């Protein structure tokens, strides 16, 4: 049997159906939109979870252009059995995607924005001849991308003329509405974009003659005037139990794995790509499942460029408390947060705001609900995201060079503590270049977390134990080789009184003596590790020295 093609990167519903790609029926999304039919519906979900495909599906269903032909696309699908099939092909549809509107500065952003609007107007070239002179002049300015055109009213104007000359209020679909604001925040021109985009959306959503609007994005952007005066705004985030037509359910994953001959992979696929909670639903990452079906490998596939950049910056600038939380998450723990459904750009981010951003972007999921209002306990959802976090921290810590981290792993595997490309040299290299981390506390806990973060990425070769009770006490850090013939490590951290050689040596001696006195090696010995290297790691400001026994 010839299998259907996998729709990797295909987000156009018509292409997917006509070219016989594998399709998981999500047309229940159409039914729910029409059943609730709010004036404006804002749906926030992570990227690559099917937002654009669902919006494309909605467009082909509702659009009166080519309605008879488009109706054939829905043969045999769930929506065909619904009473809402009568709504098919009844509306003019204005579909705008804001994905890809970016630029290194505001001027380049405007060029991209103007180009996208020009393409949108191109779809309405046949309407142009019906316009009066005044309307035609503005239409041409946007269509031809003329400089200094007032773009804030471009979407409202298009809605106005569509309604005026068709007699039917259009449906407005805006995909990835927040993408320009996220990029502008990263690039440093957010205030300029906020005003432009705020007016652009505001005029269309508040004053234009539309039947209804559906908007998707990652975040609900707060303290802006985009939605402030809307009387009938329905907001659906990951915390609300509605519009659950994104991602893949376990039954859908089991079916597609079986279809592509990977039915034995369900448990492994679950550990790698499951774990997301949308409302009350547990879902898999569809992008990763599709790529896994194509390649058969259980590796990281999910890339969310815009959110990655913002999260990377947040982690670089994070204070000691959020770093503690981050390391606890990497160790399989949970983080408590008060989740507010709003993202506030341009303000100092609280720990809860950072966790909310990670949660909204799909990097954290709900482990359990707390007792207080909006209190949640979050965790890393699966191995794929954990792998991303490890690499992210290494990228932050390892700005000294591309190979520093791999060289550290090589040095640990052979027990090369001192010299060129040694454990000491590589940890020092990452330590010295982690400047943003060195502006905080100089307590032992601070250094402990920093070194632990560097070691997290070693978990394919070592079991990493932190603050674990062994022997007669609790050591700071141990690396237990997964191969019992490998080398184990016990680390004890100390902060020297000063950076003088005497104070370093004294602290190093104390660290090694403590390892012996407390018999920290007991557990590793009992588990069959024969070769153990004991290391005292001593810090003073930005200076680090290793002492070995």
XYZ file of C-alpha atoms in Angstrom:
549
model
C 0.000 0.000 0.000
C 1.301 3.428 -0.938
C 1.194 5.621 2.127
C 0.018 9.213 2.117
C 2.642 11.940 2.183
C 3.503 13.486 5.540
C 2.395 17.150 5.717
C 5.633 18.483 7.208
C 5.593 22.242 6.699
C 2.258 22.104 4.830
C -0.196 24.513 6.448
C -2.511 25.146 3.486
C -5.618 22.983 3.930
C -6.502 22.891 0.226
C -3.038 21.680 -0.759
C -3.063 19.105 2.009
C -6.364 17.576 0.867
C -5.906 17.833 -2.905
C -2.375 16.440 -2.878
C -3.321 13.526 -0.600
C -1.310 14.350 2.502
C -2.040 12.610 5.804
C -4.686 14.663 7.610
C -5.976 14.378 11.155
C -9.529 15.688 11.162
C -9.620 18.929 13.170
C -12.733 20.356 11.527
C -14.384 20.384 14.942
C -12.518 23.707 15.226
C -14.852 25.172 12.580
C -17.925 23.933 14.432
C -16.792 25.375 17.748
C -15.943 28.750 16.194
C -19.384 28.978 14.595
C -21.183 27.677 17.663
C -19.615 30.258 20.006
C -19.267 32.951 17.332
C -17.834 35.726 19.475
C -17.276 39.119 17.881
C -13.539 38.496 18.275
C -11.963 35.196 19.343
C -8.309 35.247 20.423
C -6.652 31.808 20.599
C -3.160 31.501 22.074
C -1.175 28.285 21.524
C 2.522 27.452 20.989
C 3.970 27.539 17.489
C 3.854 24.453 15.278
C 0.787 23.054 17.041
C -1.548 23.535 14.064
C -2.801 27.122 14.383
C -2.091 28.133 10.782
C -3.557 24.911 9.356
C -6.739 25.343 11.414
C -7.058 28.959 10.273
C -6.514 27.893 6.654
C -9.200 25.214 7.093
C -11.598 27.839 8.451
C -10.833 30.146 5.516
C -11.601 27.535 2.840
C -14.782 26.531 4.652
C -16.233 30.023 5.040
C -14.994 31.814 1.928
C -17.596 32.530 -0.735
C -14.862 32.723 -3.379
C -14.714 29.315 -5.133
C -17.230 28.067 -2.570
C -18.609 25.178 -4.604
C -15.146 23.789 -5.317
C -13.948 24.343 -1.759
C -16.938 22.464 -0.354
C -15.539 19.327 -1.968
C -12.469 19.591 0.280
C -14.618 18.702 3.297
C -16.153 15.500 1.928
C -16.010 12.741 4.511
C -14.777 15.009 7.281
C -16.556 15.509 10.598
C -17.848 18.995 9.768
C -19.873 17.539 6.868
C -22.201 15.916 9.437
C -22.673 19.173 11.346
C -25.578 21.592 11.045
C -22.927 24.271 10.489
C -22.199 22.862 7.037
C -24.907 25.305 5.955
C -22.477 28.142 6.754
C -19.953 26.936 4.177
C -19.111 29.513 1.497
C -21.327 32.238 2.978
C -18.770 34.971 3.753
C -16.058 37.046 2.154
C -12.922 36.105 4.122
C -9.920 38.357 4.728
C -7.020 36.149 5.789
C -3.818 37.795 7.009
C -0.781 36.058 8.447
C 1.689 38.177 10.412
C 4.241 35.388 10.486
C 7.571 36.450 9.017
C 7.025 40.211 9.395
C 10.328 41.146 10.990
C 13.455 43.189 10.446
C 16.629 44.206 12.239
C 15.287 47.729 12.670
C 11.998 49.595 12.393
C 12.641 50.745 8.834
C 13.157 47.171 7.602
C 10.120 46.060 9.564
C 7.992 48.653 7.757
C 9.220 47.367 4.398
C 8.185 43.798 5.296
C 4.858 44.957 6.694
C 4.114 47.014 3.584
C 5.025 44.059 1.354
C 2.637 41.704 3.206
C -0.217 44.205 2.907
C 0.568 44.684 -0.788
C 0.216 40.920 -1.317
C -3.050 40.940 0.636
C -4.480 43.720 -1.541
C -3.350 41.858 -4.639
C -5.973 39.214 -3.824
C -8.610 41.951 -4.253
C -7.421 43.347 -7.583
C -10.764 42.394 -9.157
C -12.529 44.663 -6.642
C -10.405 47.658 -7.581
C -12.436 48.570 -10.664
C -15.564 48.987 -8.545
C -13.963 51.618 -6.281
C -14.571 55.319 -6.495
C -11.622 57.639 -7.153
C -10.830 58.346 -3.509
C -10.969 54.669 -2.577
C -8.896 53.719 -5.599
C -6.152 56.215 -4.651
C -5.697 54.702 -1.185
C -6.011 51.140 -2.514
C -3.208 51.810 -4.987
C -0.922 53.285 -2.339
C -1.117 50.128 -0.236
C -1.170 47.777 -3.216
C 1.902 49.331 -4.833
C 3.758 49.719 -1.529
C 4.180 53.475 -1.798
C 6.314 54.985 0.999
C 4.735 57.151 3.710
C 1.366 55.446 3.278
C -0.790 55.360 6.409
C -0.885 51.604 6.962
C -2.779 51.752 10.252
C -6.125 51.862 8.404
C -5.229 49.352 5.681
C -7.111 46.415 7.217
C -10.182 48.449 8.154
C -10.278 49.976 4.665
C -10.198 46.545 3.055
C -13.062 45.387 5.301
C -15.014 48.549 4.431
C -14.784 48.114 0.675
C -15.418 44.369 0.765
C -18.629 45.001 2.715
C -19.632 48.007 0.581
C -19.292 46.208 -2.737
C -20.368 42.688 -1.716
C -23.129 43.570 0.718
C -21.839 40.972 3.204
C -19.710 41.722 6.238
C -16.414 39.833 5.884
C -14.870 37.385 8.337
C -11.432 38.559 9.481
C -8.768 35.901 10.192
C -5.402 37.049 11.612
C -2.755 34.388 12.133
C 0.256 34.871 14.479
C -0.927 38.351 15.437
C 1.785 38.786 18.098
C 4.750 37.774 15.940
C 5.711 41.376 14.981
C 5.610 42.476 18.618
C 7.802 39.592 19.799
C 10.380 40.291 17.093
C 10.297 44.056 17.710
C 10.855 43.479 21.414
C 13.884 41.311 20.675
C 15.320 43.826 18.187
C 14.731 46.936 20.312
C 12.009 48.825 18.427
C 8.963 47.573 20.274
C 7.572 51.007 21.224
C 7.351 52.062 17.568
C 5.761 48.793 16.458
C 3.359 48.782 19.400
C 1.781 52.041 18.272
C 1.588 51.059 14.594
C 0.277 47.526 15.132
C -2.026 48.626 17.943
C -3.748 51.142 15.647
C -3.737 48.661 12.735
C -5.541 45.945 14.708
C -7.626 48.366 16.729
C -9.235 50.121 13.772
C -10.089 46.831 12.069
C -11.454 45.047 15.130
C -13.322 47.942 16.735
C -14.649 49.972 13.834
C -14.662 47.835 10.684
C -17.857 46.117 9.473
C -16.989 42.461 10.112
C -19.161 39.427 10.784
C -16.632 38.145 13.294
C -12.876 37.760 13.715
C -10.597 34.909 14.775
C -7.050 35.718 15.860
C -4.236 33.358 16.800
C -0.877 33.872 18.460
C 1.404 32.615 21.207
C 0.765 35.276 23.836
C -2.023 37.483 25.029
C -0.281 40.853 24.953
C -1.401 42.981 27.882
C -1.545 46.709 28.568
C -2.063 47.507 24.916
C -5.158 49.091 23.437
C -5.698 46.471 20.751
C -8.565 44.722 22.549
C -9.376 47.240 25.283
C -12.769 48.429 24.017
C -14.099 45.209 22.531
C -17.382 44.185 24.136
C -17.419 40.581 22.962
C -13.870 39.263 23.135
C -13.479 35.552 23.814
C -9.929 34.621 24.885
C -8.679 31.033 24.832
C -5.259 30.287 26.314
C -3.585 27.093 27.503
C -5.380 27.599 30.827
C -8.898 27.525 29.359
C -10.686 24.322 28.448
C -12.004 25.174 24.994
C -10.956 25.124 21.342
C -9.051 21.892 21.977
C -8.276 21.203 18.340
C -4.519 21.771 18.434
C -1.756 19.222 18.831
C -2.313 15.459 18.636
C -4.159 13.269 21.104
C -2.712 9.915 22.132
C -5.243 8.054 19.957
C -4.240 10.187 16.966
C -0.550 9.534 17.637
C -1.110 5.809 18.009
C -2.982 5.748 14.690
C -0.365 7.679 12.732
C 2.533 5.649 14.184
C 0.763 2.460 13.172
C 0.016 3.831 9.699
C 3.712 4.555 9.110
C 4.866 1.261 10.645
C 6.088 2.635 13.993
C 3.464 1.210 16.359
C 6.112 -0.166 18.733
C 7.338 3.396 19.368
C 4.339 4.743 21.332
C 5.888 4.632 24.811
C 9.112 6.178 23.580
C 7.250 8.782 21.542
C 5.272 9.645 24.671
C 8.409 10.347 26.704
C 9.838 12.517 23.932
C 6.866 14.433 22.529
C 3.907 14.180 24.936
C 3.202 16.011 28.177
C 1.512 19.217 27.037
C -1.691 20.251 28.795
C -4.145 22.412 26.835
C -7.040 23.039 29.192
C -7.944 19.517 30.343
C -6.436 17.800 27.307
C -3.065 16.031 27.168
C -1.522 16.422 23.737
C 1.595 15.607 21.733
C 3.689 18.014 19.693
C 2.437 17.404 16.106
C 5.505 18.854 14.393
C 7.773 16.402 16.187
C 5.465 13.423 15.635
C 5.332 14.107 11.877
C 9.109 14.390 11.669
C 9.531 11.245 13.761
C 7.222 9.376 11.369
C 9.379 10.491 8.457
C 12.808 9.847 10.000
C 12.120 7.193 12.630
C 14.556 8.851 15.048
C 13.648 9.974 18.551
C 15.448 13.315 18.518
C 14.587 17.001 18.855
C 12.672 18.410 15.895
C 10.730 21.283 17.394
C 12.209 24.703 16.699
C 10.452 27.896 17.737
C 12.844 30.603 16.625
C 11.104 33.718 17.898
C 10.324 32.324 21.319
C 13.799 30.774 21.542
C 15.503 34.146 21.130
C 13.371 35.798 23.775
C 13.777 32.927 26.226
C 17.530 32.878 25.632
C 17.714 36.561 26.554
C 15.560 36.046 29.625
C 17.846 33.261 30.848
C 20.954 35.346 30.209
C 19.539 38.232 32.236
C 17.870 36.090 34.905
C 18.585 36.600 38.572
C 19.771 33.916 40.965
C 16.269 32.879 42.039
C 15.038 32.068 38.530
C 18.319 30.281 37.829
C 17.655 28.100 40.872
C 14.221 27.365 39.444
C 15.652 26.610 36.017
C 18.131 24.066 37.378
C 15.435 22.438 39.485
C 13.316 21.996 36.344
C 16.246 20.430 34.500
C 16.614 17.944 37.350
C 12.998 16.858 36.857
C 11.485 19.095 39.539
C 8.606 21.555 39.431
C 8.356 25.334 39.658
C 5.584 27.228 41.389
C 4.188 30.207 39.495
C 1.223 32.560 39.587
C 0.225 32.522 35.928
C -1.267 35.682 34.497
C -2.724 35.322 31.011
C -1.036 38.544 29.907
C 2.452 39.230 28.580
C 3.781 42.706 29.356
C 6.624 43.776 27.111
C 8.998 46.535 28.125
C 8.782 45.985 31.881
C 11.085 44.174 34.289
C 10.087 40.547 34.156
C 9.120 38.829 37.366
C 9.935 35.163 37.842
C 6.270 34.311 37.233
C 6.270 36.307 33.980
C 9.308 34.395 32.732
C 7.662 31.100 33.654
C 4.433 32.231 31.974
C 6.315 32.994 28.758
C 7.992 29.569 28.814
C 4.623 27.944 29.513
C 2.817 29.826 26.720
C 5.594 29.037 24.248
C 5.342 25.309 25.038
C 8.547 24.858 27.037
C 6.762 24.145 30.326
C 3.492 22.408 31.125
C 1.203 22.115 34.135
C 2.148 19.419 36.617
C -0.642 20.281 39.028
C -2.868 23.172 40.093
C -2.098 24.947 43.369
C -4.528 25.974 46.080
C -4.350 29.719 45.470
C -6.005 31.542 42.563
C -3.903 31.206 39.383
C -1.300 29.144 41.268
C 0.250 26.360 39.198
C 3.186 23.990 39.458
C 5.039 23.675 36.167
C 7.497 21.136 34.782
C 9.402 20.415 31.588
C 6.963 18.359 29.479
C 9.250 15.840 27.790
C 12.733 14.795 26.686
C 12.666 16.985 23.577
C 12.226 20.199 25.556
C 14.701 19.063 28.191
C 17.234 18.516 25.417
C 16.568 22.034 24.128
C 17.048 23.541 27.587
C 20.335 21.731 28.092
C 21.642 23.025 24.788
C 20.361 26.513 25.544
C 22.198 26.680 28.825
C 25.366 25.354 27.213
C 25.051 28.028 24.515
C 24.732 30.696 27.192
C 27.540 29.364 29.323
C 29.801 28.320 26.470
C 30.238 31.572 24.566
C 34.029 31.021 24.711
C 33.917 28.648 21.778
C 31.906 26.122 19.862
C 33.784 23.084 21.127
C 34.302 23.957 24.797
C 31.431 21.831 26.067
C 32.298 18.763 24.017
C 35.922 19.146 25.125
C 34.796 19.230 28.765
C 32.957 15.954 28.222
C 36.024 14.429 26.571
C 38.245 15.529 29.461
C 35.887 14.074 32.070
C 35.634 10.756 30.258
C 39.426 10.275 30.314
C 40.081 11.963 33.658
C 42.229 14.821 32.343
C 41.891 17.345 35.169
C 44.700 19.798 34.396
C 46.459 21.110 31.294
C 45.317 21.997 27.776
C 41.699 20.958 27.025
C 41.379 19.684 30.578
C 38.439 19.734 32.987
C 39.900 22.777 34.738
C 40.601 24.627 31.477
C 37.170 24.020 29.989
C 35.171 24.817 33.123
C 37.253 27.960 33.561
C 36.612 28.926 29.952
C 32.833 28.695 30.365
C 32.994 30.206 33.831
C 34.949 33.268 32.725
C 32.651 34.025 29.798
C 29.402 33.740 31.765
C 29.579 37.428 32.627
C 25.861 37.990 33.151
C 25.816 35.371 35.871
C 28.725 36.956 37.722
C 26.848 40.144 38.565
C 24.836 38.417 41.270
C 25.477 36.851 44.649
C 28.882 35.344 45.357
C 27.575 32.757 47.799
C 28.403 29.075 47.357
C 24.870 28.351 46.173
C 25.359 30.757 43.261
C 28.490 28.970 42.023
C 26.921 25.586 42.690
C 24.002 26.388 40.370
C 26.287 27.754 37.679
C 28.500 24.649 37.588
C 25.490 22.350 37.825
C 24.028 24.040 34.760
C 27.229 23.347 32.848
C 27.083 19.685 33.851
C 23.407 19.101 32.984
C 24.272 18.392 29.359
C 26.445 15.425 30.363
C 23.501 13.204 31.231
C 23.986 10.926 28.240
C 27.283 9.754 29.781
C 26.764 10.395 33.514
C 24.061 10.293 36.145
C 24.210 13.759 37.678
C 23.546 13.942 41.419
C 23.286 17.241 43.290
C 23.034 17.746 47.069
C 22.599 14.031 47.649
C 22.996 12.287 51.000
C 25.847 9.782 50.912
C 28.106 8.378 53.623
C 27.960 10.707 56.620
C 26.746 13.839 54.908
C 25.501 15.514 51.732
C 27.919 16.204 48.879
C 27.573 19.141 46.490
C 27.796 17.349 43.149
C 28.669 13.902 41.820
C 28.993 12.500 38.320
C 28.288 8.773 38.222
C 29.376 7.120 34.951
C 26.657 5.157 33.196
C 29.380 2.706 32.246
C 30.694 1.221 35.500
C 34.149 0.997 33.957
C 34.127 4.791 33.582
C 35.412 7.460 35.947
C 33.210 8.898 38.704
C 33.573 12.368 40.198
C 32.738 13.936 43.550
C 32.816 17.741 43.765
C 32.829 19.863 46.891
C 32.438 23.619 46.375
C 34.035 26.301 48.554
C 34.210 30.080 48.341
C 37.611 31.472 49.327
C 37.836 34.427 51.684
C 39.878 36.274 49.062
C 41.600 35.533 45.764
C 45.001 35.154 47.448
C 46.847 31.877 46.842
C 46.843 31.116 50.579
C 43.070 31.457 50.883
C 42.486 29.356 47.763
C 44.771 26.579 49.029
C 43.160 26.599 52.448
C 39.650 26.327 50.999
C 40.788 23.583 48.588
C 42.272 21.553 51.455
C 39.051 21.943 53.452
C 36.983 20.723 50.506
C 39.062 17.569 49.986
C 39.177 16.844 53.729
C 35.380 17.110 53.891
C 34.948 14.605 51.040
C 37.095 12.074 52.902
C 35.694 12.750 56.380
C 32.076 12.416 55.249
C 32.877 9.336 53.074
C 30.972 10.820 50.119
C 32.231 8.081 47.790
C 30.213 5.369 49.595
C 27.263 5.290 47.207
C 29.366 5.251 44.042
C 31.470 2.379 45.421
C 28.375 0.392 46.348
C 27.036 0.838 42.817
C 30.221 -0.572 41.307
C 32.196 2.532 40.345
C 35.837 1.679 41.008
C 37.684 4.783 39.836
C 36.612 7.979 41.597
C 38.265 11.409 41.359
C 37.619 13.779 44.268
C 37.687 17.463 43.353
C 37.605 20.546 45.551
C 36.353 23.465 43.453
C 37.196 26.856 44.934
C 35.818 30.229 43.814
C 36.552 33.862 44.515
C 34.746 36.396 42.305
C 35.610 35.356 38.713
C 38.523 33.110 39.688
C 38.133 29.320 39.882
C 40.688 26.671 40.924
C 40.501 22.884 41.178
C 42.126 20.738 43.850
C 42.294 16.974 43.366
C 42.856 13.914 45.512
